[in-house]
Each structure stands twice: as structure tokens, then as C-alpha cells.
Amino acid sequence: MISPISVATIGVSDLERSARFYRHLLDWELVAAGDVDGPDLEALWRMPAGLRGRAVVIGAPGTALGRVRLIEWAKPGEMVRDPARNQDFGHYALNFRVGDLESVWERLEEIGGSARSRPNTWVVAEGILAHDSLCYDPDRITCDVFELPDEGPLGPLGDRPSSELQTMAIRPSDIAASVAFYQGLGYEVWYDHKTDGIEGFLHLPEGTTLHNVNFHMPRQSRNGRVELAAYLGFPGVPTSHLAVPPNIGIMSITFESDDFDHDVSLLEKVGGFPVATSDGVEIVPYGPTRVATYLGPDGEAIELVEVG
């Protein structure tokens, strides 16, 4: 069985600066640290030969899901995504839920972030009202940070200041093809909703409609979801060729597998494009394990890691 998203991997220009931002933004903790190098990772991550990096993994206390893996390359490259072109295809934004959005917003610049769209309340889908914001991390990677005023279907955060990663937002070029792909991996559609009237918040041309399809893994955590966010009538271009080391931006999402051979076959069956497989590579935060990398419908990198 494939898990919800276990890790989102991000290339950064300054490891300490970015780790400080995410830890202070979310009150997360350091989980693991290690080096990134060697032929196996070069194949799995489409790294140039001889490239080295340093990695840290941070996450919400008490869960092994929805973590962030930050990697600083020895010679950082270019940005994967131009923040001004938010319609382009591929991995687009990290989405986090917090208990007090206004408090987070007040200290955003102090911890190294910057504003994109100030908190605004809007109907995400039927029965789901969100107090939502968009900001940038120190490398101008988009983060969607939101609060649920009435808790909604996700339930209470309790005494936790934030959740693990809620969703990885993906811009699809063909939303029907992407829906079929992620359903094939075992995700179920939680909601499928079209929204008008929020062009200002999302920095869209007037008249653009947001088509949002949000998935969850049934009988598992409602966090670590995949979210398809298509801008109807606002064409984009692929970015997958840039989402590789040593560039700066979102590199991949990782799923855990307790039946590795079955899930590799499943990725191939639903149309995943194979990149590489390793039967025993040291990878933060999992240690030595089996790993496979595939590309999704828009070239977005998907890492499958054997656990258990």
C-alpha cells in the first residue's frame, strides 16, 4: 500500500536559513540530517555526476508523514519556477494548516519569509471555509498557509500549532489525466470544486477559474494529500526539466510503500515514467532501503521508498 505524502523535497540556496524558516513558521522539529551524493542518488534524482549536497529533514512532532527534506547543493543552480508564472505545470506549492494564522503572518518577515497574498477568507469547497494566505520561503518558493475557523472535516489541531504537510499542490496540464493517475495510485477524490472571484488573491488574470481537485488516501491520514490546482483559461508551460538538482525549488514528493514490488508495478500500470531504481541506497531520513523514482503526468518526480 502507498502512503500519503511522506516527504516533500526542496532544493534550497542556504540550508540553515531555510531550515530556520520552516521550523519557526510551523514549530516543527529536526528529524534527520545527512549528505547527498553517490551514483545511486545521481540516477534516482537525475543529479549531475559528482554533485554533492547537504540535507535536513524537518517535520511536525509525533508523525512520520508530511515532512520536508531541504537540500543545499554544493553549487546551487537556477530557480525551478518563476514566482511570477504561477500557472506553469508541475509541483507548485506546499500547503500547511496552522492554528493561528494571524500570529504566523505577524512574524513572517522576521523568520525570513515574504508576503504574497495576505490572509483572506474564502470557500474552498462546499462546507469548507478557510482563512488562507500565500507567502514565500527565503528562496521565493510558494507556501499556502491556512487556518480553518470552524475546524471543518479535518477536525481539531488540538494543542499542536500546525499540522504536517497538508497537500502538495500540482498544476496539471490535463486535469482529467492527472485525476486518473493519482486515483490509480489509490487516492480518492475528497472534493472537486471550481471557484470564481478569487483572481486577486491568487494573482490571476480577471475571469480565470480555479479548478481544484483534492485527494486523500482512504483509511489513512487526511494529511499528506495531493492537490490538483488548474487555472482554466490561463495556459502554462512545463517545468519538470528544471525540477532537478542542483536547481532551487520543489524537486519531488515521496510515498512510503509496505509492498515495494507491487507498488512499483502499480506506478508503471497507471502510466508513471520510470527514472531509476535502487535495491539499497542510504537516503535521509530512511537509512538504507529500496527506492524507485517515477515521473507523473506533468513530469513531476515521485519517489517510492520501501518501509517495514
mmCIF file of C-alpha atoms in Angstrom:
data_model
loop_
_atom_site.group_PDB
_atom_site.id
_atom_site.type_symbol
_atom_site.label_atom_id
_atom_site.label_comp_id
_atom_site.label_asym_id
_atom_site.label_seq_id
_atom_site.Cartn_x
_atom_site.Cartn_y
_atom_site.Cartn_z
ATOM 1 C CA MET A 1 0.000 0.000 0.000
ATOM 2 C CA ILE A 2 1.174 3.509 -0.826
ATOM 3 C CA SER A 3 1.124 6.034 1.999
ATOM 4 C CA PRO A 4 0.052 9.665 1.935
ATOM 5 C CA ILE A 5 2.951 12.001 1.144
ATOM 6 C CA SER A 6 5.812 11.147 3.479
ATOM 7 C CA VAL A 7 8.348 13.778 2.371
ATOM 8 C CA ALA A 8 8.446 16.793 0.061
ATOM 9 C CA THR A 9 11.960 17.524 -1.209
ATOM 10 C CA ILE A 10 13.092 21.093 -1.866
ATOM 11 C CA GLY A 11 16.368 22.390 -3.236
ATOM 12 C CA VAL A 12 17.461 25.489 -1.307
ATOM 13 C CA SER A 13 20.257 28.039 -1.574
ATOM 14 C CA ASP A 14 21.056 28.228 2.162
ATOM 15 C CA LEU A 15 20.263 25.147 4.253
ATOM 16 C CA GLU A 16 20.435 26.774 7.681
ATOM 17 C CA ARG A 17 18.318 29.738 6.601
ATOM 18 C CA SER A 18 15.591 27.579 5.063
ATOM 19 C CA ALA A 19 15.536 25.111 7.970
ATOM 20 C CA ARG A 20 15.130 28.010 10.376
ATOM 21 C CA PHE A 21 12.244 29.401 8.311
ATOM 22 C CA TYR A 22 10.216 26.171 8.212
ATOM 23 C CA ARG A 23 10.930 25.283 11.838
ATOM 24 C CA HIS A 24 9.841 28.713 13.080
ATOM 25 C CA LEU A 25 6.935 29.029 10.634
ATOM 26 C CA LEU A 26 5.400 25.760 11.790
ATOM 27 C CA ASP A 27 7.057 24.964 15.144
ATOM 28 C CA TRP A 28 8.420 21.778 13.614
ATOM 29 C CA GLU A 29 11.447 19.793 14.789
ATOM 30 C CA LEU A 30 14.637 18.482 13.215
ATOM 31 C CA VAL A 31 14.214 14.810 12.284
ATOM 32 C CA ALA A 32 17.424 13.846 10.480
ATOM 33 C CA ALA A 33 20.423 15.195 8.597
ATOM 34 C CA GLY A 34 22.913 13.739 6.164
ATOM 35 C CA ASP A 35 24.916 14.035 2.969
ATOM 36 C CA VAL A 36 23.552 13.615 -0.534
ATOM 37 C CA ASP A 37 25.917 12.046 -3.042
ATOM 38 C CA GLY A 38 26.838 8.887 -4.909
ATOM 39 C CA PRO A 39 25.879 7.071 -8.126
ATOM 40 C CA ASP A 40 22.574 5.667 -6.837
ATOM 41 C CA LEU A 41 21.194 9.073 -5.863
ATOM 42 C CA GLU A 42 22.580 10.586 -9.059
ATOM 43 C CA ALA A 43 20.398 8.150 -11.016
ATOM 44 C CA LEU A 44 17.337 8.385 -8.763
ATOM 45 C CA TRP A 45 17.349 12.172 -8.518
ATOM 46 C CA ARG A 46 18.722 12.925 -12.022
ATOM 47 C CA MET A 47 21.774 14.579 -10.460
ATOM 48 C CA PRO A 48 24.869 15.587 -12.421
ATOM 49 C CA ALA A 49 27.767 13.183 -11.816
ATOM 50 C CA GLY A 50 29.844 14.162 -8.801
ATOM 51 C CA LEU A 51 27.316 16.645 -7.397
ATOM 52 C CA ARG A 52 27.139 16.720 -3.601
ATOM 53 C CA GLY A 53 24.640 18.191 -1.195
ATOM 54 C CA ARG A 54 23.669 18.514 2.459
ATOM 55 C CA ALA A 55 20.173 17.587 3.611
ATOM 56 C CA VAL A 56 17.999 18.051 6.674
ATOM 57 C CA VAL A 57 14.517 16.677 7.261
ATOM 58 C CA ILE A 58 12.091 18.543 9.495
ATOM 59 C CA GLY A 59 8.556 17.614 10.478
ATOM 60 C CA ALA A 60 5.664 18.010 12.863
ATOM 61 C CA PRO A 61 6.209 16.296 16.234
ATOM 62 C CA GLY A 62 4.513 12.935 16.642
ATOM 63 C CA THR A 63 4.143 11.920 12.990
ATOM 64 C CA ALA A 64 6.341 10.392 10.301
ATOM 65 C CA LEU A 65 4.195 11.793 7.481
ATOM 66 C CA GLY A 66 4.166 15.134 5.716
ATOM 67 C CA ARG A 67 7.785 16.127 6.368
ATOM 68 C CA VAL A 68 10.038 18.453 4.373
ATOM 69 C CA ARG A 69 13.515 17.483 3.136
ATOM 70 C CA LEU A 70 15.703 20.503 2.390
ATOM 71 C CA ILE A 71 18.843 20.083 0.293
ATOM 72 C CA GLU A 72 21.601 22.622 -0.299
ATOM 73 C CA TRP A 73 23.704 21.711 -3.330
ATOM 74 C CA ALA A 74 27.442 22.357 -3.403
ATOM 75 C CA LYS A 75 26.871 24.573 -6.466
ATOM 76 C CA PRO A 76 23.232 25.756 -6.453
ATOM 77 C CA GLY A 77 21.635 26.241 -9.856
ATOM 78 C CA GLU A 78 18.673 28.273 -11.126
ATOM 79 C CA MET A 79 15.105 28.567 -9.861
ATOM 80 C CA VAL A 80 12.760 25.763 -10.902
ATOM 81 C CA ARG A 81 9.757 28.076 -11.073
ATOM 82 C CA ASP A 82 9.479 31.791 -11.722
ATOM 83 C CA PRO A 83 7.132 33.046 -8.957
ATOM 84 C CA ALA A 84 5.538 35.422 -11.463
ATOM 85 C CA ARG A 85 4.462 32.435 -13.593
ATOM 86 C CA ASN A 86 2.208 30.627 -11.154
ATOM 87 C CA GLN A 87 0.264 28.936 -13.965
ATOM 88 C CA ASP A 88 3.155 26.738 -15.126
ATOM 89 C CA PHE A 89 2.785 22.962 -14.785
ATOM 90 C CA GLY A 90 4.278 20.657 -12.148
ATOM 91 C CA HIS A 91 4.813 20.824 -8.375
ATOM 92 C CA TYR A 92 3.733 24.295 -7.387
ATOM 93 C CA ALA A 93 3.197 24.942 -3.662
ATOM 94 C CA LEU A 94 3.444 23.464 -0.166
ATOM 95 C CA ASN A 95 0.249 23.705 1.858
ATOM 96 C CA PHE A 96 0.218 23.842 5.674
ATOM 97 C CA ARG A 97 -2.531 24.219 8.272
ATOM 98 C CA VAL A 98 -1.904 26.306 11.399
ATOM 99 C CA GLY A 99 -3.937 27.082 14.489
ATOM 100 C CA ASP A 100 -3.364 30.849 14.459
ATOM 101 C CA LEU A 101 -2.739 32.292 11.015
ATOM 102 C CA GLU A 102 -2.525 35.916 12.144
ATOM 103 C CA SER A 103 0.283 35.042 14.567
ATOM 104 C CA VAL A 104 2.206 33.291 11.803
ATOM 105 C CA TRP A 105 1.711 36.244 9.480
ATOM 106 C CA GLU A 106 2.969 38.752 12.051
ATOM 107 C CA ARG A 107 6.365 37.039 12.255
ATOM 108 C CA LEU A 108 6.700 36.049 8.603
ATOM 109 C CA GLU A 109 9.406 38.548 7.664
ATOM 110 C CA GLU A 110 11.225 38.069 10.979
ATOM 111 C CA ILE A 111 11.786 34.385 10.186
ATOM 112 C CA GLY A 112 12.935 35.034 6.615
ATOM 113 C CA GLY A 113 9.734 34.783 4.594
ATOM 114 C CA SER A 114 7.892 37.332 2.483
ATOM 115 C CA ALA A 115 4.257 38.070 1.703
ATOM 116 C CA ARG A 116 2.432 37.146 -1.459
ATOM 117 C CA SER A 117 -1.286 37.336 -0.519
ATOM 118 C CA ARG A 118 -2.423 38.488 2.909
ATOM 119 C CA PRO A 119 -4.907 36.341 4.874
ATOM 120 C CA ASN A 120 -8.285 36.165 3.202
ATOM 121 C CA THR A 121 -11.357 34.036 3.974
ATOM 122 C CA TRP A 122 -12.976 32.121 1.120
ATOM 123 C CA VAL A 123 -14.982 28.965 0.433
ATOM 124 C CA VAL A 124 -12.516 26.287 -0.671
ATOM 125 C CA ALA A 125 -15.292 23.755 -1.380
ATOM 126 C CA GLU A 126 -18.826 23.121 -0.218
ATOM 127 C CA GLY A 127 -18.825 23.110 3.590
ATOM 128 C CA ILE A 128 -15.142 24.115 3.859
ATOM 129 C CA LEU A 129 -14.344 27.713 4.796
ATOM 130 C CA ALA A 130 -10.641 28.607 5.008
ATOM 131 C CA HIS A 131 -8.769 31.622 6.355
ATOM 132 C CA ASP A 132 -5.985 31.389 3.822
ATOM 133 C CA SER A 133 -2.725 33.113 2.853
ATOM 134 C CA LEU A 134 0.107 32.795 0.365
ATOM 135 C CA CYS A 135 3.722 33.515 1.244
ATOM 136 C CA TYR A 136 7.235 32.814 0.028
ATOM 137 C CA ASP A 137 10.020 30.977 1.808
ATOM 138 C CA PRO A 138 13.562 32.506 1.683
ATOM 139 C CA ASP A 139 14.024 31.206 -1.896
ATOM 140 C CA ARG A 140 10.604 32.502 -3.027
ATOM 141 C CA ILE A 141 9.052 29.045 -3.087
ATOM 142 C CA THR A 142 5.298 29.343 -2.590
ATOM 143 C CA CYS A 143 3.717 28.227 0.682
ATOM 144 C CA ASP A 144 -0.050 28.232 1.253
ATOM 145 C CA VAL A 145 -0.642 28.628 4.995
ATOM 146 C CA PHE A 146 -4.240 28.428 6.192
ATOM 147 C CA GLU A 147 -6.478 28.179 9.234
ATOM 148 C CA LEU A 148 -9.904 26.519 9.436
ATOM 149 C CA PRO A 149 -12.060 28.841 11.583
ATOM 150 C CA ASP A 150 -14.672 26.121 12.242
ATOM 151 C CA GLU A 151 -12.191 23.185 12.043
ATOM 152 C CA GLY A 152 -14.280 21.569 9.303
ATOM 153 C CA PRO A 153 -13.820 17.986 8.099
ATOM 154 C CA LEU A 154 -10.134 17.870 9.083
ATOM 155 C CA GLY A 155 -11.017 18.061 12.775
ATOM 156 C CA PRO A 156 -9.171 19.965 15.511
ATOM 157 C CA LEU A 157 -5.426 20.545 15.669
ATOM 158 C CA GLY A 158 -5.602 20.153 19.430
ATOM 159 C CA ASP A 159 -2.636 21.711 21.189
ATOM 160 C CA ARG A 160 -0.437 21.479 18.067
ATOM 161 C CA PRO A 161 0.468 24.834 16.472
ATOM 162 C CA SER A 162 0.450 23.305 12.973
ATOM 163 C CA SER A 163 -0.161 20.139 11.001
ATOM 164 C CA GLU A 164 2.210 18.100 8.945
ATOM 165 C CA LEU A 165 2.239 18.913 5.216
ATOM 166 C CA GLN A 166 -1.406 19.121 4.176
ATOM 167 C CA THR A 167 -1.004 18.948 0.412
ATOM 168 C CA MET A 168 1.452 19.235 -2.395
ATOM 169 C CA ALA A 169 -0.231 21.453 -4.982
ATOM 170 C CA ILE A 170 0.351 20.473 -8.608
ATOM 171 C CA ARG A 171 -0.518 22.465 -11.709
ATOM 172 C CA PRO A 172 -1.829 19.896 -14.249
ATOM 173 C CA SER A 173 -1.820 20.414 -18.000
ATOM 174 C CA ASP A 174 -4.628 17.834 -18.358
ATOM 175 C CA ILE A 175 -6.612 17.625 -15.147
ATOM 176 C CA ALA A 176 -8.565 14.516 -16.217
ATOM 177 C CA ALA A 177 -5.319 12.626 -16.916
ATOM 178 C CA SER A 178 -3.860 13.669 -13.558
ATOM 179 C CA VAL A 179 -7.031 12.664 -11.701
ATOM 180 C CA ALA A 180 -6.872 9.214 -13.312
ATOM 181 C CA PHE A 181 -3.169 8.863 -12.429
ATOM 182 C CA TYR A 182 -3.497 9.675 -8.719
ATOM 183 C CA GLN A 183 -6.690 7.657 -8.383
ATOM 184 C CA GLY A 184 -4.758 4.774 -9.898
ATOM 185 C CA LEU A 185 -2.225 5.086 -7.075
ATOM 186 C CA GLY A 186 -5.020 4.666 -4.512
ATOM 187 C CA TYR A 187 -6.007 8.245 -3.766
ATOM 188 C CA GLU A 188 -9.713 9.083 -3.603
ATOM 189 C CA VAL A 189 -11.226 12.435 -4.564
ATOM 190 C CA TRP A 190 -12.150 14.328 -1.409
ATOM 191 C CA TYR A 191 -13.592 17.271 -3.292
ATOM 192 C CA ASP A 192 -13.721 18.550 -6.865
ATOM 193 C CA HIS A 193 -14.599 22.234 -6.926
ATOM 194 C CA LYS A 194 -14.477 25.208 -9.310
ATOM 195 C CA THR A 195 -14.085 28.676 -7.791
ATOM 196 C CA ASP A 196 -14.509 32.107 -9.356
ATOM 197 C CA GLY A 197 -13.887 35.540 -7.907
ATOM 198 C CA ILE A 198 -10.519 34.991 -6.205
ATOM 199 C CA GLU A 199 -8.267 36.227 -9.006
ATOM 200 C CA GLY A 200 -6.805 38.930 -6.770
ATOM 201 C CA PHE A 201 -5.838 36.507 -4.019
ATOM 202 C CA LEU A 202 -4.291 34.028 -6.474
ATOM 203 C CA HIS A 203 -2.730 36.697 -8.744
ATOM 204 C CA LEU A 204 -4.677 35.572 -11.788
ATOM 205 C CA PRO A 205 -5.965 37.426 -14.842
ATOM 206 C CA GLU A 206 -9.554 38.619 -14.483
ATOM 207 C CA GLY A 207 -12.024 35.870 -15.375
ATOM 208 C CA THR A 208 -9.753 32.905 -14.588
ATOM 209 C CA THR A 209 -11.448 29.996 -12.807
ATOM 210 C CA LEU A 210 -9.647 27.787 -10.258
ATOM 211 C CA HIS A 211 -10.446 24.088 -10.721
ATOM 212 C CA ASN A 212 -9.271 22.321 -7.581
ATOM 213 C CA VAL A 213 -9.315 18.559 -7.061
ATOM 214 C CA ASN A 214 -8.175 17.451 -3.613
ATOM 215 C CA PHE A 215 -7.323 13.796 -2.906
ATOM 216 C CA HIS A 216 -6.828 11.774 0.266
ATOM 217 C CA MET A 217 -5.739 8.225 0.961
ATOM 218 C CA PRO A 218 -8.766 6.295 2.291
ATOM 219 C CA ARG A 219 -8.447 4.827 5.791
ATOM 220 C CA GLN A 220 -5.215 6.775 6.287
ATOM 221 C CA SER A 221 -4.304 10.278 7.437
ATOM 222 C CA ARG A 222 -6.234 13.172 5.886
ATOM 223 C CA ASN A 223 -2.879 14.975 5.677
ATOM 224 C CA GLY A 224 -0.166 14.314 3.098
ATOM 225 C CA ARG A 225 -2.674 14.846 0.298
ATOM 226 C CA VAL A 226 -2.215 15.614 -3.383
ATOM 227 C CA GLU A 227 -3.996 18.687 -4.727
ATOM 228 C CA LEU A 228 -4.522 19.491 -8.395
ATOM 229 C CA ALA A 229 -4.994 23.223 -8.965
ATOM 230 C CA ALA A 230 -5.734 24.094 -12.592
ATOM 231 C CA TYR A 231 -6.233 27.660 -13.802
ATOM 232 C CA LEU A 232 -8.834 27.402 -16.536
ATOM 233 C CA GLY A 233 -8.140 29.709 -19.450
ATOM 234 C CA PHE A 234 -4.639 30.614 -18.204
ATOM 235 C CA PRO A 235 -2.150 28.430 -20.126
ATOM 236 C CA GLY A 236 1.186 27.360 -18.692
ATOM 237 C CA VAL A 237 4.359 25.569 -19.758
ATOM 238 C CA PRO A 238 6.163 22.525 -18.289
ATOM 239 C CA THR A 239 8.761 22.996 -15.533
ATOM 240 C CA SER A 240 9.770 19.362 -14.966
ATOM 241 C CA HIS A 241 13.038 19.754 -16.882
ATOM 242 C CA LEU A 242 14.087 22.363 -14.292
ATOM 243 C CA ALA A 243 12.971 20.396 -11.206
ATOM 244 C CA VAL A 244 16.289 18.581 -10.924
ATOM 245 C CA PRO A 245 19.497 19.106 -8.898
ATOM 246 C CA PRO A 246 21.227 21.479 -8.429
ATOM 247 C CA ASN A 247 18.285 23.824 -9.035
ATOM 248 C CA ILE A 248 16.286 25.630 -6.345
ATOM 249 C CA GLY A 249 12.653 24.699 -5.777
ATOM 250 C CA ILE A 250 10.353 21.732 -5.269
ATOM 251 C CA MET A 251 12.056 18.560 -6.500
ATOM 252 C CA SER A 252 9.738 15.662 -5.639
ATOM 253 C CA ILE A 253 7.232 14.029 -3.332
ATOM 254 C CA THR A 254 7.910 10.735 -1.554
ATOM 255 C CA PHE A 255 5.466 7.938 -0.810
ATOM 256 C CA GLU A 256 6.239 5.061 1.547
ATOM 257 C CA SER A 257 5.442 1.509 0.471
ATOM 258 C CA ASP A 258 4.945 -1.657 2.518
ATOM 259 C CA ASP A 259 4.779 -3.761 -0.682
ATOM 260 C CA PHE A 260 7.506 -2.302 -2.867
ATOM 261 C CA ASP A 261 7.339 -4.661 -5.856
ATOM 262 C CA HIS A 262 3.566 -4.341 -6.080
ATOM 263 C CA ASP A 263 3.665 -0.558 -5.863
ATOM 264 C CA VAL A 264 6.426 -0.238 -8.469
ATOM 265 C CA SER A 265 4.245 -2.292 -10.803
ATOM 266 C CA LEU A 266 1.287 -0.070 -9.925
ATOM 267 C CA LEU A 267 3.223 3.082 -10.843
ATOM 268 C CA GLU A 268 4.030 1.559 -14.216
ATOM 269 C CA LYS A 269 0.452 0.368 -14.732
ATOM 270 C CA VAL A 270 -1.017 3.856 -14.218
ATOM 271 C CA GLY A 271 1.454 5.423 -16.643
ATOM 272 C CA GLY A 272 4.345 6.567 -14.446
ATOM 273 C CA PHE A 273 7.559 7.064 -16.398
ATOM 274 C CA PRO A 274 10.458 5.105 -14.801
ATOM 275 C CA VAL A 275 13.626 7.031 -13.953
ATOM 276 C CA ALA A 276 15.691 4.665 -11.779
ATOM 277 C CA THR A 277 15.501 2.021 -9.041
ATOM 278 C CA SER A 278 17.985 1.131 -6.308
ATOM 279 C CA ASP A 279 17.859 -2.017 -4.181
ATOM 280 C CA GLY A 280 19.776 -0.468 -1.304
ATOM 281 C CA VAL A 281 20.657 3.208 -1.068
ATOM 282 C CA GLU A 282 21.298 5.335 2.021
ATOM 283 C CA ILE A 283 18.686 8.074 1.922
ATOM 284 C CA VAL A 284 17.711 10.644 4.556
ATOM 285 C CA PRO A 285 15.601 10.084 6.686
ATOM 286 C CA TYR A 286 15.041 6.384 5.898
ATOM 287 C CA GLY A 287 18.522 4.922 6.066
ATOM 288 C CA PRO A 288 19.461 2.119 3.637
ATOM 289 C CA THR A 289 16.384 0.996 1.706
ATOM 290 C CA ARG A 290 14.897 0.261 -1.714
ATOM 291 C CA VAL A 291 13.928 3.346 -3.685
ATOM 292 C CA ALA A 292 12.352 3.976 -7.088
ATOM 293 C CA THR A 293 11.736 7.259 -8.907
ATOM 294 C CA TYR A 294 8.966 7.814 -11.460
ATOM 295 C CA LEU A 295 7.562 10.844 -13.245
ATOM 296 C CA GLY A 296 3.869 11.709 -13.160
ATOM 297 C CA PRO A 297 1.673 13.135 -15.941
ATOM 298 C CA ASP A 298 3.393 16.540 -15.948
ATOM 299 C CA GLY A 299 6.870 15.207 -15.306
ATOM 300 C CA GLU A 300 6.539 15.715 -11.546
ATOM 301 C CA ALA A 301 9.028 13.475 -9.710
ATOM 302 C CA ILE A 302 7.590 10.774 -7.439
ATOM 303 C CA GLU A 303 9.847 8.826 -5.098
ATOM 304 C CA LEU A 304 8.760 5.439 -3.714
ATOM 305 C CA VAL A 305 10.572 4.217 -0.580
ATOM 306 C CA GLU A 306 10.265 0.756 0.968
ATOM 307 C CA VAL A 307 9.435 0.722 4.698
ATOM 308 C CA GLY A 308 8.619 -2.000 7.170
#
